[in-house]
Amino acid sequence: MGKRLLVATLVAIGPLVAFAQNLITGHITDVRTGEPLIGASVIVKTDKGRGVVTDVDGNFKLETKVEAPLTLKVEYVGYRALDVDVYDFDEPVEIALIDNSNRLDEVVVVGYGVQKRKQLTGAVTTVKNDELLNTSTSFDNILGGAVAGLDATASSGQPGASVNIRIRGGNSINAGNEPLYVIDGVLLYNSSSATNAGNSVAGTNFNPLASINPSDIESIEVLKDVSASAIYGSRGANGVIIVTTKSGKHGKVKVDYGYSIGVSSVRKRLDVLNAEQWGELYLELATDAQKKASGVTPELVKTWGEGTDWQDALFRTATTQQHQVSVSGGSDNERFHISGNYTNQDGVIRGSGFTRLGARLNYERDILKNVTVGLKTSFSKSTQTGSQSFRGQSNGVSGLLELALRTSPAVPIYNTDGTYNYANPFEAGDFVRNGLTPNAIADLSEVDAQTRVDNTLVSAFAQWEIIKGLKLRTQGSVNILNTRQSVFGPATSQIGFNSDGYGAVGSKRWESDQVEVTLTWNKKIGNIHEFEVLGGYTYQQEKSERLLGSTADYANDNLGYQSLQSGSQLIATETDFVTSVLYSGIGRINYSLLDRYHLTATLRADGSSRFAKNKKWGWFPSLGFAWNVNEEKFLKNIKWIEDLKLRASIGTVGNQEIGDYTFLSTYAATHYFLGGIKNTAYYRSALGNDDLKWETTTSYDLGFDFNILKGKLGFVFDVYHKKTSDLLLNIPVEQTTGFSSQLTNVGNVTNDGVEFAVNATLWQAKDLTWQVSANIAHNHNEVTSIGTGQSEIINGNQTIIRPGEALGTYYGWQFDGIVQTSEDLKSVPAPSNKPVVEYGDVKYVDQNGDGVVDQENDRVVLGSAQPDFTYGFATQLRYKSWNLSLNFQGSYGNKLYNQMEQALESPNASYNASTKLLNRWTAENPSTTIPRAVAQNNYSAYLDSRFIEDASYLRLKNIQIGYNFQPKVGNNQKLGVYLYASAQNLLTITNYSGYDPEYSGYVDRGTYPASRTFTFGVKLSY
């Protein structure tokens, strides 16, 4: 009976066992953004017919009779397919796919359209890195180290300051070297002059791009060679950066919110003397009269100890907070993206900061089957506070940072009652008035300086597909920058010191109006021929108007610049209006043969109002060719080669960034008194040139793209040559003209370089993905001609422009040690700034052997600000729900003139000095590097090789660790949560002795230093 029951039971449950199903659940996301992928395909490789697609949240449920372990095959359009091993069914499977950023079918944004990467003939790099975008208040900050051949250096560490970008070297001397920015089709040239109302004391370093929220950006394309950039003609000589902001996607409405808070501190401090050390130096330097007036004695100095740390008071621990919110979505015929953001960033120097409040609306609608209209609009209100600038007398000091650094540590910041101390007994010259002196720390608090910029950018388009393949597109845009620069300094401040208070307000309205009409025809004939023909017309007008007023001698400081009429002395009132127009015709043909051979021919004609009547028009052609070698029969069967493309291009682009009206003879107003009556007269202020024309840059590029192992390893290589002709230079003219120079087209500059980039997926599995990328670039910059009228141009006794040398070449005396007591003083060449040589003085090389070291005959090239090469490295590691990313940036071989160090090593009886002077030359300490202490040494009068420093560096620009999870909320809905912590500028390896080696200028005289920042944040997605 028992046996029969057992048999019956087995017979009953057998079919159930046979048809039992295992349930696999999981979630599929983008490895970079963490966003769910909707409609991804998931199948069991050994169970044919068993497959599902992910839902709107990226989730899937798959039943299979196959027992674990098993392998899932996951596929999604535009992403690399992935095999995932599943060992049990207990936990959901988390899968992250990598987009096909190096695959041939990826669509890349190019000028006036898009193009498959496979068919690109130009050198184009795509930047997509949401982790870095989260850590920056301006998107141009993220480009350094991310793109081969792109050199990004900060002009200042002040929040909201500009970043100087050079793509494949600098082409021009007097015209602009910044790339063209294209924001959603709107052409912008990034120049702080657009937001400069002429109030220099309030600061002139606001970055217009800082008003664009980085979190609104979808992708950035960098167009480096002429085949890619020639469609922009006169605007494309320095490369093009195309920025595409986020748009809504079909499907469920998505809400995102992000918050971050960061803490910043200065990365490095300079070593200066404490009070007792400085007092001992003072006793060596000061005259008897100075010692008597100050009352300083050796006994008093011994009681000073450490004294006041002015540098510590200058810097602070600063905080940054950011809020981001966006709502996006769409239906079958419309897409939208709405976002808002708020940033509040304090600077590491007291009194400085940056705030931004912004909003964006991107909307598209298919009003007919073949007609689409769209609107992209953004508004931001940004304010940059704090200024370290001086007004009027500087007493040989560059600004508040240097004044704070060099004020004697024997002088207190505050009086005993807590008020600011304005009595410095060691100060002299311009900074003493009625026994009072400026106090740098007081100025950082008491001087009210701000630059406020309201940025409105509106772009609207309509696109009509007339017939299949033929599209007419019209786009109009307006960009308006309203700037207000305000500053007020009380009578105790440096800017108000000699005028009993000073106030100024400047306002500027800059506007750019743009209209584009393009007609594009796409045609494919079988599998042999494919055409894209583009023709169009563009118009852009820029105009600006400015007003500046300033007064002094205030009886009441309470209202500041809000009441300029309170100042009894009218200093200046200035107004101006400037306008320029650019008319353009554009044409481009893209042709592909057998989807293997690709040709791009471009022609653009530009007419600019910035050039003389008969020189307004320029013609800019280019030709590009690409060959997909892997499609040839001899390589097609080699499966591990996914892509091998050779590229070549040639073409000419121009540069119109020279300012307005430079070809005209202009006149300016002046005033004079006659018979006690003030009169106005006009004088010729500039010598015109009727032959002024375009600078043109002719470029050649050869390169290849090579991807293997199903795209897991990719290489990009380029070699290029650029020659800029008809340089705009100021050359000497006859004195009979009444002028010393005239702007003329003469001279040439060349840039020759090599770029190499590699991307690799080192590991890709169910739980672990590891990617790395690296790039390196070398650019050789050389001036080849500056015309026939001159052999060299010397700028400010610091740099020289000379054929055979690079732009930014330093020119000065060669340091030759310290004069020792064993030497014959008569045999030591005497420098022209100190004709009597003494033991312990600096020696310089007498280049021509005439016994005198002078500026005319003994200066030599001391190096260049141009790097030998720049490089970057990045790695991203994902393990289950954790991710880690690191980004490095570096530069090698570039020099920087450390003028601050020169000032600190040139002591006097008024200001503090470097601790290097503790090792100064004495008879008992015969130093070979630091001269003796003498107040009138004139060492700072001229440039010498001691202060041309190696500014090479390697910087860990960003490190970030994050964690993704999805708790359930509401009606069993999942909330995407991403927690992260990051650090910026965590590590910098350099031999440069100043605050920061990453500086875009040629002379570092107390530049606002970069900061180290630790950030913590959260992103929520629903």
Short mmCIF file of C-alpha atoms in Angstrom, two decimals, residues 159-352:
data_model
loop_
_atom_site.label_atom_id
_atom_site.label_comp_id
_atom_site.label_asym_id
_atom_site.label_seq_id
_atom_site.Cartn_x
_atom_site.Cartn_y
_atom_site.Cartn_z
CA PRO A 159 35.28 81.51 -7.35
CA GLY A 160 33.66 82.47 -10.66
CA ALA A 161 36.99 83.28 -12.34
CA SER A 162 37.72 82.38 -15.94
CA VAL A 163 39.62 79.39 -17.28
CA ASN A 164 41.95 79.87 -20.24
CA ILE A 165 41.70 77.06 -22.79
CA ARG A 166 44.09 76.43 -25.64
CA ILE A 167 43.39 73.73 -28.22
CA ARG A 168 46.58 72.64 -29.98
CA GLY A 169 48.51 75.69 -28.84
CA GLY A 170 48.07 79.44 -29.18
CA ASN A 171 47.80 80.82 -32.70
CA SER A 172 47.83 84.56 -32.16
CA ILE A 173 49.74 87.31 -30.38
CA ASN A 174 47.25 90.17 -30.25
CA ALA A 175 44.00 88.49 -31.34
CA GLY A 176 42.09 86.01 -29.17
CA ASN A 177 43.27 82.45 -28.54
CA GLU A 178 40.15 81.11 -26.82
CA PRO A 179 38.07 78.47 -28.64
CA LEU A 180 34.58 79.17 -29.93
CA TYR A 181 31.79 77.82 -27.70
CA VAL A 182 28.54 76.63 -29.25
CA ILE A 183 25.82 76.25 -26.61
CA ASP A 184 22.82 74.46 -28.15
CA GLY A 185 23.67 76.05 -31.49
CA VAL A 186 24.34 79.52 -30.08
CA LEU A 187 27.82 80.85 -30.86
CA LEU A 188 29.69 82.38 -27.90
CA TYR A 189 33.25 83.63 -27.58
CA ASN A 190 34.27 83.38 -23.95
CA SER A 191 35.78 86.70 -22.97
CA SER A 192 35.60 88.43 -19.61
CA SER A 193 35.40 91.71 -21.54
CA ALA A 194 31.70 90.96 -22.15
CA THR A 195 31.11 91.33 -18.40
CA ASN A 196 33.66 94.07 -17.72
CA ALA A 197 32.04 97.44 -17.14
CA GLY A 198 35.41 99.17 -16.74
CA ASN A 199 35.38 99.19 -12.96
CA SER A 200 38.74 97.46 -12.57
CA VAL A 201 38.90 97.93 -8.80
CA ALA A 202 35.78 95.76 -8.47
CA GLY A 203 37.53 92.98 -10.41
CA THR A 204 37.73 92.08 -14.10
CA ASN A 205 37.90 88.31 -13.96
CA PHE A 206 34.30 87.11 -14.12
CA ASN A 207 33.82 84.04 -16.29
CA PRO A 208 30.68 84.33 -18.48
CA LEU A 209 30.58 80.53 -18.73
CA ALA A 210 30.20 80.32 -14.94
CA SER A 211 26.58 81.37 -15.39
CA ILE A 212 25.83 78.04 -17.13
CA ASN A 213 24.92 75.21 -14.77
CA PRO A 214 27.19 72.18 -15.45
CA SER A 215 24.46 69.76 -14.33
CA ASP A 216 22.32 70.89 -17.27
CA ILE A 217 24.90 69.57 -19.75
CA GLU A 218 24.34 66.31 -21.62
CA SER A 219 27.61 66.17 -23.56
CA ILE A 220 30.57 68.22 -24.73
CA GLU A 221 32.25 67.77 -28.11
CA VAL A 222 35.69 69.26 -28.73
CA LEU A 223 36.41 69.94 -32.42
CA LYS A 224 40.17 70.09 -32.79
CA ASP A 225 41.12 69.92 -36.47
CA VAL A 226 40.14 72.02 -39.45
CA SER A 227 37.82 69.43 -41.03
CA ALA A 228 35.64 69.60 -37.93
CA SER A 229 35.91 73.34 -37.18
CA ALA A 230 36.04 74.93 -40.65
CA ILE A 231 32.24 75.13 -40.82
CA TYR A 232 32.63 77.96 -38.27
CA GLY A 233 35.09 79.83 -40.52
CA SER A 234 36.43 82.96 -38.89
CA ARG A 235 35.41 81.72 -35.45
CA GLY A 236 37.09 78.32 -35.67
CA ALA A 237 40.83 79.06 -35.73
CA ASN A 238 41.27 78.16 -32.06
CA GLY A 239 39.05 75.07 -32.08
CA VAL A 240 35.39 74.68 -31.20
CA ILE A 241 33.67 73.34 -28.07
CA ILE A 242 30.07 72.26 -28.65
CA VAL A 243 27.89 71.98 -25.55
CA THR A 244 24.56 70.16 -25.72
CA THR A 245 22.21 70.58 -22.78
CA LYS A 246 19.80 67.93 -21.56
CA SER A 247 16.48 67.26 -23.26
CA GLY A 248 13.51 65.23 -22.16
CA LYS A 249 13.01 61.67 -23.35
CA HIS A 250 9.94 59.68 -24.26
CA GLY A 251 8.34 57.88 -21.35
CA LYS A 252 7.70 58.40 -17.71
CA VAL A 253 8.24 61.80 -16.09
CA LYS A 254 11.51 61.80 -14.17
CA VAL A 255 12.30 64.01 -11.19
CA ASP A 256 15.88 64.53 -10.01
CA TYR A 257 17.24 66.42 -7.04
CA GLY A 258 20.81 66.86 -5.94
CA TYR A 259 22.45 68.52 -2.98
CA SER A 260 26.10 68.86 -2.11
CA ILE A 261 28.15 70.65 0.51
CA GLY A 262 31.87 71.20 0.32
CA VAL A 263 34.62 72.51 2.55
CA SER A 264 37.64 74.24 0.99
CA SER A 265 41.01 75.38 2.25
CA VAL A 266 44.10 76.79 0.60
CA ARG A 267 46.35 74.03 -0.68
CA LYS A 268 49.64 75.63 0.29
CA ARG A 269 51.05 78.54 2.25
CA LEU A 270 54.27 80.42 1.59
CA ASP A 271 57.04 80.45 4.19
CA VAL A 272 57.69 83.96 5.50
CA LEU A 273 59.54 85.24 8.53
CA ASN A 274 57.98 85.45 11.96
CA ALA A 275 58.21 88.64 14.01
CA GLU A 276 61.50 87.93 15.76
CA GLN A 277 63.18 86.73 12.56
CA TRP A 278 61.93 89.78 10.68
CA GLY A 279 63.05 92.08 13.49
CA GLU A 280 66.61 90.80 13.21
CA LEU A 281 66.48 91.40 9.44
CA TYR A 282 65.06 94.87 10.02
CA LEU A 283 67.96 95.80 12.26
CA GLU A 284 70.32 94.90 9.40
CA LEU A 285 68.37 96.82 6.76
CA ALA A 286 67.04 99.92 8.51
CA THR A 287 68.86 103.20 8.67
CA ASP A 288 69.60 104.82 12.00
CA ALA A 289 66.80 107.31 11.35
CA GLN A 290 64.33 104.50 10.68
CA LYS A 291 65.33 102.65 13.83
CA LYS A 292 64.97 105.78 15.88
CA ALA A 293 61.55 106.56 14.42
CA SER A 294 60.23 103.02 14.96
CA GLY A 295 61.87 102.55 18.37
CA VAL A 296 63.02 99.05 17.46
CA THR A 297 65.99 97.74 19.45
CA PRO A 298 67.63 94.30 19.64
CA GLU A 299 66.16 93.88 23.11
CA LEU A 300 62.65 94.65 21.86
CA VAL A 301 62.99 92.24 18.93
CA LYS A 302 63.76 89.36 21.29
CA THR A 303 60.34 89.83 22.90
CA TRP A 304 58.36 89.64 19.63
CA GLY A 305 58.29 85.87 19.21
CA GLU A 306 56.02 84.63 16.43
CA GLY A 307 54.08 87.87 16.13
CA THR A 308 51.12 88.26 13.74
CA ASP A 309 50.42 85.60 11.12
CA TRP A 310 48.91 87.82 8.42
CA GLN A 311 48.77 84.94 5.97
CA ASP A 312 46.67 82.91 8.38
CA ALA A 313 44.28 85.85 8.74
CA LEU A 314 44.12 86.22 4.96
CA PHE A 315 42.85 82.70 4.33
CA ARG A 316 39.84 80.90 5.74
CA THR A 317 38.04 77.58 5.58
CA ALA A 318 35.30 78.13 3.01
CA THR A 319 32.07 76.27 2.30
CA THR A 320 30.17 75.58 -0.90
CA GLN A 321 26.56 74.47 -1.21
CA GLN A 322 24.74 73.45 -4.37
CA HIS A 323 21.12 72.54 -5.02
CA GLN A 324 19.97 71.03 -8.34
CA VAL A 325 16.44 70.03 -9.31
CA SER A 326 15.08 68.90 -12.66
CA VAL A 327 11.90 67.47 -14.14
CA SER A 328 12.01 65.80 -17.54
CA GLY A 329 9.89 63.57 -19.68
CA GLY A 330 7.93 63.38 -22.86
CA SER A 331 5.30 61.70 -24.96
CA ASP A 332 5.18 60.53 -28.54
CA ASN A 333 5.23 64.08 -29.88
CA GLU A 334 6.86 66.26 -27.23
CA ARG A 335 9.86 66.33 -24.91
CA PHE A 336 10.69 68.67 -22.04
CA HIS A 337 13.41 69.29 -19.48
CA ILE A 338 13.00 71.87 -16.70
CA SER A 339 15.72 72.55 -14.17
CA GLY A 340 16.72 74.96 -11.46
CA ASN A 341 19.94 75.39 -9.51
CA TYR A 342 21.44 77.40 -6.69
CA THR A 343 25.14 77.65 -5.84
CA ASN A 344 26.73 79.49 -2.94
CA GLN A 345 30.53 79.26 -2.90
CA ASP A 346 32.78 81.06 -0.44
CA GLY A 347 36.35 81.77 -1.46
CA VAL A 348 39.36 80.79 0.61
CA ILE A 349 40.40 84.46 0.76
CA ARG A 350 38.22 86.40 3.15
CA GLY A 351 35.48 88.45 1.56
CA SER A 352 35.46 86.56 -1.75
#
